[in-house]
C-alpha atoms as a printed R data frame, in Angstrom:
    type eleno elety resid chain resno       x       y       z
1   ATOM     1    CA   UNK     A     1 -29.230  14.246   9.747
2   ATOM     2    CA   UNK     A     2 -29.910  18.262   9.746
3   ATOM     3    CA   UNK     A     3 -26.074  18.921   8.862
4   ATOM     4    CA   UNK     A     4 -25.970  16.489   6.268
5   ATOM     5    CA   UNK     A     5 -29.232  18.161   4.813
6   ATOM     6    CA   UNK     A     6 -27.863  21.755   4.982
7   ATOM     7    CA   UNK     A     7 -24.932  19.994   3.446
8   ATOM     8    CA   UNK     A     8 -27.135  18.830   0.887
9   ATOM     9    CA   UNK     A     9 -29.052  22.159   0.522
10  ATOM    10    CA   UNK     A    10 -25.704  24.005  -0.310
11  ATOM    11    CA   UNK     A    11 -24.389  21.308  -2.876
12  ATOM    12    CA   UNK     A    12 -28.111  21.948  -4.791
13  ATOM    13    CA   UNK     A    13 -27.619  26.071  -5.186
14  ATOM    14    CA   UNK     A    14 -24.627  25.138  -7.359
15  ATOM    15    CA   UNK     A    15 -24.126  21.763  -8.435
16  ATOM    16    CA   UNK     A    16 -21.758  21.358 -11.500
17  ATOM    17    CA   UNK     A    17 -21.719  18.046 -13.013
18  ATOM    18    CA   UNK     A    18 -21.264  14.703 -10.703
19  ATOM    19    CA   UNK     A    19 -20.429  17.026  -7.649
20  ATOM    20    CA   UNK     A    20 -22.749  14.580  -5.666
21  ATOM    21    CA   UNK     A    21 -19.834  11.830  -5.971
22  ATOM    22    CA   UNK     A    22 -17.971  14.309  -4.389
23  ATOM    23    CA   UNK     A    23 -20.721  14.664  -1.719
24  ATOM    24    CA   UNK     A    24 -21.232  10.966  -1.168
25  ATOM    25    CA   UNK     A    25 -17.365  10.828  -0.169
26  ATOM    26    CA   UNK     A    26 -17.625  13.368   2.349
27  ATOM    27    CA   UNK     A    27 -20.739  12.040   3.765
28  ATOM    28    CA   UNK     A    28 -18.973   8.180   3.757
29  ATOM    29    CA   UNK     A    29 -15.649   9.958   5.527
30  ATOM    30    CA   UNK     A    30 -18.110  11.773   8.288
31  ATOM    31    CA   UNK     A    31 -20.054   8.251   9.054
32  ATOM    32    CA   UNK     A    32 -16.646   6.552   8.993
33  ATOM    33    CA   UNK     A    33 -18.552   4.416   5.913
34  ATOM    34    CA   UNK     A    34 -15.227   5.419   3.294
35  ATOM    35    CA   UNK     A    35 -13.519   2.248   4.004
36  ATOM    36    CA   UNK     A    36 -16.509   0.168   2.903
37  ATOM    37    CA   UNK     A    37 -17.008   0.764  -0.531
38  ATOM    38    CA   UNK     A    38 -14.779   3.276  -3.332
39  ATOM    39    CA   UNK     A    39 -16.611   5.221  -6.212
40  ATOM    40    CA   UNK     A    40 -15.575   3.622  -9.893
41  ATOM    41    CA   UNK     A    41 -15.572   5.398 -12.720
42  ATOM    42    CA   UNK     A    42 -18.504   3.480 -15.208
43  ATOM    43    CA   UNK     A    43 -16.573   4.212 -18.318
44  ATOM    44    CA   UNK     A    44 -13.128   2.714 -17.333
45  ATOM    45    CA   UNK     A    45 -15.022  -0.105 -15.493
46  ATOM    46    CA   UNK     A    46 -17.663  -1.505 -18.165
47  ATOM    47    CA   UNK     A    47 -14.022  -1.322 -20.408
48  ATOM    48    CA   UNK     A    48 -11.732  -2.464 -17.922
49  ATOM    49    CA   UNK     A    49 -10.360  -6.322 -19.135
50  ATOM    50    CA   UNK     A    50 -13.632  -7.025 -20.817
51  ATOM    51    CA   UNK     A    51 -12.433  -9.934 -23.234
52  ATOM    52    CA   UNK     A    52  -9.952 -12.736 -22.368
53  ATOM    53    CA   UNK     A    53  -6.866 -11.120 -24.869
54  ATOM    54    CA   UNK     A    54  -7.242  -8.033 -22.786
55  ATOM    55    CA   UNK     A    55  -7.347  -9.769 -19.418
56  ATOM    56    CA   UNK     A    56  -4.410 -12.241 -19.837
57  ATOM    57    CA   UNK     A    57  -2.042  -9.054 -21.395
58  ATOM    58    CA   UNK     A    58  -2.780  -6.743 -18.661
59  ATOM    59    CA   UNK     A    59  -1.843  -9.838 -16.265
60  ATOM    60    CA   UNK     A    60   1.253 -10.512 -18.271
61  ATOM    61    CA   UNK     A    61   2.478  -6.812 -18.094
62  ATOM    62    CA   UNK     A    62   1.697  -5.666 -14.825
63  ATOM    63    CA   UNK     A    63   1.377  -9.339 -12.849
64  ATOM    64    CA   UNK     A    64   0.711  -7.554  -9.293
65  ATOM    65    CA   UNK     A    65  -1.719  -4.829 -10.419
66  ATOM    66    CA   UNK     A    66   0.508  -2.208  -9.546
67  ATOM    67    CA   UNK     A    67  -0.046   0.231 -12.219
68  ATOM    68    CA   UNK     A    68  -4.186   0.073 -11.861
69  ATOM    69    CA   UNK     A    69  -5.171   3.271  -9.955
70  ATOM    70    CA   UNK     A    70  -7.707   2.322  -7.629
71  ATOM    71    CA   UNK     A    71  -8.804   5.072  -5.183
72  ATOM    72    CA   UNK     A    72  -9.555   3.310  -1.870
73  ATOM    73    CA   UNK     A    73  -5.587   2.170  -2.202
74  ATOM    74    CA   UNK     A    74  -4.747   5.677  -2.965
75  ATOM    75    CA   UNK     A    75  -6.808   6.716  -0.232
76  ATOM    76    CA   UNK     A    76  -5.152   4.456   2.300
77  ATOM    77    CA   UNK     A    77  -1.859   4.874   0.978
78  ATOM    78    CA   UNK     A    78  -1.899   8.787   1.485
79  ATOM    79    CA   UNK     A    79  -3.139   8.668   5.249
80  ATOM    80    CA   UNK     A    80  -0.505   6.227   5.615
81  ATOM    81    CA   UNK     A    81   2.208   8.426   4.107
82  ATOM    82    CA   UNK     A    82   0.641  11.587   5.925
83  ATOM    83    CA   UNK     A    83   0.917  10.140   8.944
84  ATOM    84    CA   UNK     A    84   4.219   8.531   8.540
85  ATOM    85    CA   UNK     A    85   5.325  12.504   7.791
86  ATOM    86    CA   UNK     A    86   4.041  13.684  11.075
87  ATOM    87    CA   UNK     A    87   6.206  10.807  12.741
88  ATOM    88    CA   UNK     A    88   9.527  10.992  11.507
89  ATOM    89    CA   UNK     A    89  11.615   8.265  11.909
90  ATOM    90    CA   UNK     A    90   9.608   5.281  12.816
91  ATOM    91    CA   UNK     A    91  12.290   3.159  15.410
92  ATOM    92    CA   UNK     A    92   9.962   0.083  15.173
93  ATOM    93    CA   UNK     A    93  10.509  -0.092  11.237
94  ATOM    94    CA   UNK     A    94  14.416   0.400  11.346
95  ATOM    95    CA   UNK     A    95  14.092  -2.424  13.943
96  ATOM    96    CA   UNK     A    96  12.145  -4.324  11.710
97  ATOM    97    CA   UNK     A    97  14.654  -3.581   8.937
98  ATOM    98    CA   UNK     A    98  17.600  -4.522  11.243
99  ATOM    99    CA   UNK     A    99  16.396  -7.854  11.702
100 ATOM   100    CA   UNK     A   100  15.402  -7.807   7.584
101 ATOM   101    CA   UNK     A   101  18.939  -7.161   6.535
102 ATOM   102    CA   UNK     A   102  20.548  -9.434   9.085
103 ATOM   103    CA   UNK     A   103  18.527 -12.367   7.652
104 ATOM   104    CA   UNK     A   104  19.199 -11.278   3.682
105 ATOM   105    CA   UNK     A   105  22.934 -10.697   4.575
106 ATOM   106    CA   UNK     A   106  23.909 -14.533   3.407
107 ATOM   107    CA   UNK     A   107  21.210 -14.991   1.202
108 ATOM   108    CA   UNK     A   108  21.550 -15.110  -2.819
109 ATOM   109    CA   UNK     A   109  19.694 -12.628  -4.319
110 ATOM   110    CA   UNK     A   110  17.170 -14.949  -6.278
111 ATOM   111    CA   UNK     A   111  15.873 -15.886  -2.920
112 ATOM   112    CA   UNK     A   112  15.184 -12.291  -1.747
113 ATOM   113    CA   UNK     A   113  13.529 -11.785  -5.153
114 ATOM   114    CA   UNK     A   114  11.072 -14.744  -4.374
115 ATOM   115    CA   UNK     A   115  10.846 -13.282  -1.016
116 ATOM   116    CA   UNK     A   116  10.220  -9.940  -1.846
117 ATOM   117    CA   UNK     A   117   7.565 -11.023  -4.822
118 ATOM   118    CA   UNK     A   118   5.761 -13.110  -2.455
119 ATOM   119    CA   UNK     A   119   5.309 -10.050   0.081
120 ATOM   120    CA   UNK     A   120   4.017  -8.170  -2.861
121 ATOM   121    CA   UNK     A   121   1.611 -10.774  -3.900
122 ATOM   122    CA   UNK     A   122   0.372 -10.776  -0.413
123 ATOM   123    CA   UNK     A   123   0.315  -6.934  -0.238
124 ATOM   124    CA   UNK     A   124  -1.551  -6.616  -3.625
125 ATOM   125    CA   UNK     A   125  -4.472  -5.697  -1.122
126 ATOM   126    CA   UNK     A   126  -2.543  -3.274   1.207
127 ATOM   127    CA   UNK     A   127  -0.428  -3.956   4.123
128 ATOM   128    CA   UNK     A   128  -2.227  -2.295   7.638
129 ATOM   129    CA   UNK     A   129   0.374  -1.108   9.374
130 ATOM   130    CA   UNK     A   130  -2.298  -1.943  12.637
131 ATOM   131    CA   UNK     A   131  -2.311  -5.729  11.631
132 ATOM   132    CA   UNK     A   132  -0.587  -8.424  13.514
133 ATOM   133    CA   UNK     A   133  -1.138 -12.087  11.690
134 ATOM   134    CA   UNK     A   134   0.707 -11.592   8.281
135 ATOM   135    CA   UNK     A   135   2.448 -14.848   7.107
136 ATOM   136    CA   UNK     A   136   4.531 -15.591   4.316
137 ATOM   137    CA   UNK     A   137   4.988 -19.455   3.123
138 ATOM   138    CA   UNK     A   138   8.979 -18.530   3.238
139 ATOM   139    CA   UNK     A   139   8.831 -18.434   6.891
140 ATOM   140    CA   UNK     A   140   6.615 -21.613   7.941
141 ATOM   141    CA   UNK     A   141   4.951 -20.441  11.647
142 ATOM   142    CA   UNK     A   142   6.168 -17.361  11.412
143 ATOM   143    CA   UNK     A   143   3.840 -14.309  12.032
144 ATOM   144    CA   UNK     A   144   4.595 -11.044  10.731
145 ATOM   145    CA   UNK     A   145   2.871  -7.490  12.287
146 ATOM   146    CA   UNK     A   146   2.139  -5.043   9.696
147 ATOM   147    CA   UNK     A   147   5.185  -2.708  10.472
148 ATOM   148    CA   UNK     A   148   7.533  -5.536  10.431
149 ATOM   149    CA   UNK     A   149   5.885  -6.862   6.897
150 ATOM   150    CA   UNK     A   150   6.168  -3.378   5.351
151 ATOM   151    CA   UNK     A   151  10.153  -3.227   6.520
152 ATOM   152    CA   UNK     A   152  10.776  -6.889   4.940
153 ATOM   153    CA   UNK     A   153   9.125  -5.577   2.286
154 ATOM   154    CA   UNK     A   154  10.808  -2.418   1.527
155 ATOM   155    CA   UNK     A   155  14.218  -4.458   2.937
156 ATOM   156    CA   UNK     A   156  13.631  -6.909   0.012
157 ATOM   157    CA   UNK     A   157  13.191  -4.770  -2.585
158 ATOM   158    CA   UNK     A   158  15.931  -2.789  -2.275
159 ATOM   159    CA   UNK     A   159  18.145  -5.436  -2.347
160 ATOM   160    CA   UNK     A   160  16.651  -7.830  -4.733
161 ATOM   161    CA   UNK     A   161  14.776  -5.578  -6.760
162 ATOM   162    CA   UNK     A   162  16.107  -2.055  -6.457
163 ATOM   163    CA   UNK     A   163  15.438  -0.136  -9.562
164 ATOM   164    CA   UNK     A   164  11.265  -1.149  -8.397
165 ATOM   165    CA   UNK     A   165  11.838   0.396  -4.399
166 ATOM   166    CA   UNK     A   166  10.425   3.651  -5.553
167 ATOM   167    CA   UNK     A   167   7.485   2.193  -6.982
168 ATOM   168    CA   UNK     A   168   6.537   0.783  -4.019
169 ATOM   169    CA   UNK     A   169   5.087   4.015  -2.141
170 ATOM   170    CA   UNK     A   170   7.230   3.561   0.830
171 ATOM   171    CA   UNK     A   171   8.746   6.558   2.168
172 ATOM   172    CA   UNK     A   172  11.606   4.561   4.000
173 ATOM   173    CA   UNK     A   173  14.563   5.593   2.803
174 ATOM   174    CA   UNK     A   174  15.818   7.309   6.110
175 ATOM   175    CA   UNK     A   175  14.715   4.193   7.994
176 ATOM   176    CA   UNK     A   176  16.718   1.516   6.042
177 ATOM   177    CA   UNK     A   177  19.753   4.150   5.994
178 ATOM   178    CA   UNK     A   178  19.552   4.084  10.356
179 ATOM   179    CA   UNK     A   179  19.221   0.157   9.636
180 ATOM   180    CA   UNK     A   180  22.315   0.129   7.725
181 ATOM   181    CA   UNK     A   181  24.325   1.955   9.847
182 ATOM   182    CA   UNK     A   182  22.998   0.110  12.899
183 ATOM   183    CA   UNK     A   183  23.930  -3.615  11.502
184 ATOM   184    CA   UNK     A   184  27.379  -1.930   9.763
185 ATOM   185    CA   UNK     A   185  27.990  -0.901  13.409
186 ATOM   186    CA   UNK     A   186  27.736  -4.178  14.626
């Protein structure tokens, strides 16, 4: 409690304008609270889809909220990316995508389109890498871990859908090039 006081104390000699947001954050990330809540700006939220015209046209042109900025996902998604940085190549993924292209390899590409739209619906909340018990109603009984959902994913994208791959935040490229050359090799 005495840090986060001097903390305090230090902020208060020279505050500039909504530097205790700032503050908050750092106090959230020290308790390990930052995953609980995420600061809003007021403006953008008392304006954000507040009549039904403006609701049902921001569904219509961006149906899986990917253009919304919201900074808990940004948060997430840059220790995820950080971290995937610091590990190189992750094996488990071009595993994962292995097993992804074998699977696509005969299918048309309208059905890896509804595949890979229905693993975007599902990650419109994030995919945990950490997770095990991800299912998609393509694959009845079928449970997906996080790594493996995020390589089906990114595996169904770029086939299906690939002028959207980049979009998608996934730095994966190296991984699905090993997991082409593995199942060309076959």
């Amino acid at each position: 409690a005495t840090v986060f006081y001097e903390e305090f104390l230090e902020y208060k000699v020279d505050k500039k304008p909504a530097e205790e947001y700032e503050l908050l954050m750092h106090w959230a990330e020290d308790l390990k609270l930052h995953n609980n809540f995420e600061l809003l700006d007021e403006k953008e939220y008392r304006n954000k889809r507040t009549d039904i015209d403006n609701l049902i046209a921001s569904i219509e042109n961006d149906p899986f909220d990917m253009g919304t900025a919201s900074p808990f996902k940004e948060r997430l998604m840059d220790k995820f990316q950080k971290g995937q940085e610091e590990n190189g190549l992750n094996m488990a993924v071009v595993l994962f995508m292995q097993g992804a292209l074998s699977y696509f390899k005969d299918l048309p590409t309208e059905k890896i389109k509804a595949i890979a739209l229905e693993i975007a619906m599902l990650g419109t909340d994030g995919i945990r890498p950490g997770r095990d018990d991800y299912k998609l109603n393509a694959f009845p009984g079928k449970i997906f871990s996080g790594y493996q959902m995020l390589a089906w994913y990114y595996v169904s994208f770029k086939l299906a859908l690939p002028e959207i791959v980049d979009q998608l935040g996934l730095n994966y490229e190296k991984e699905y090039e090993m997991a082409e050359k593995l199942n060309t090799a076959k």
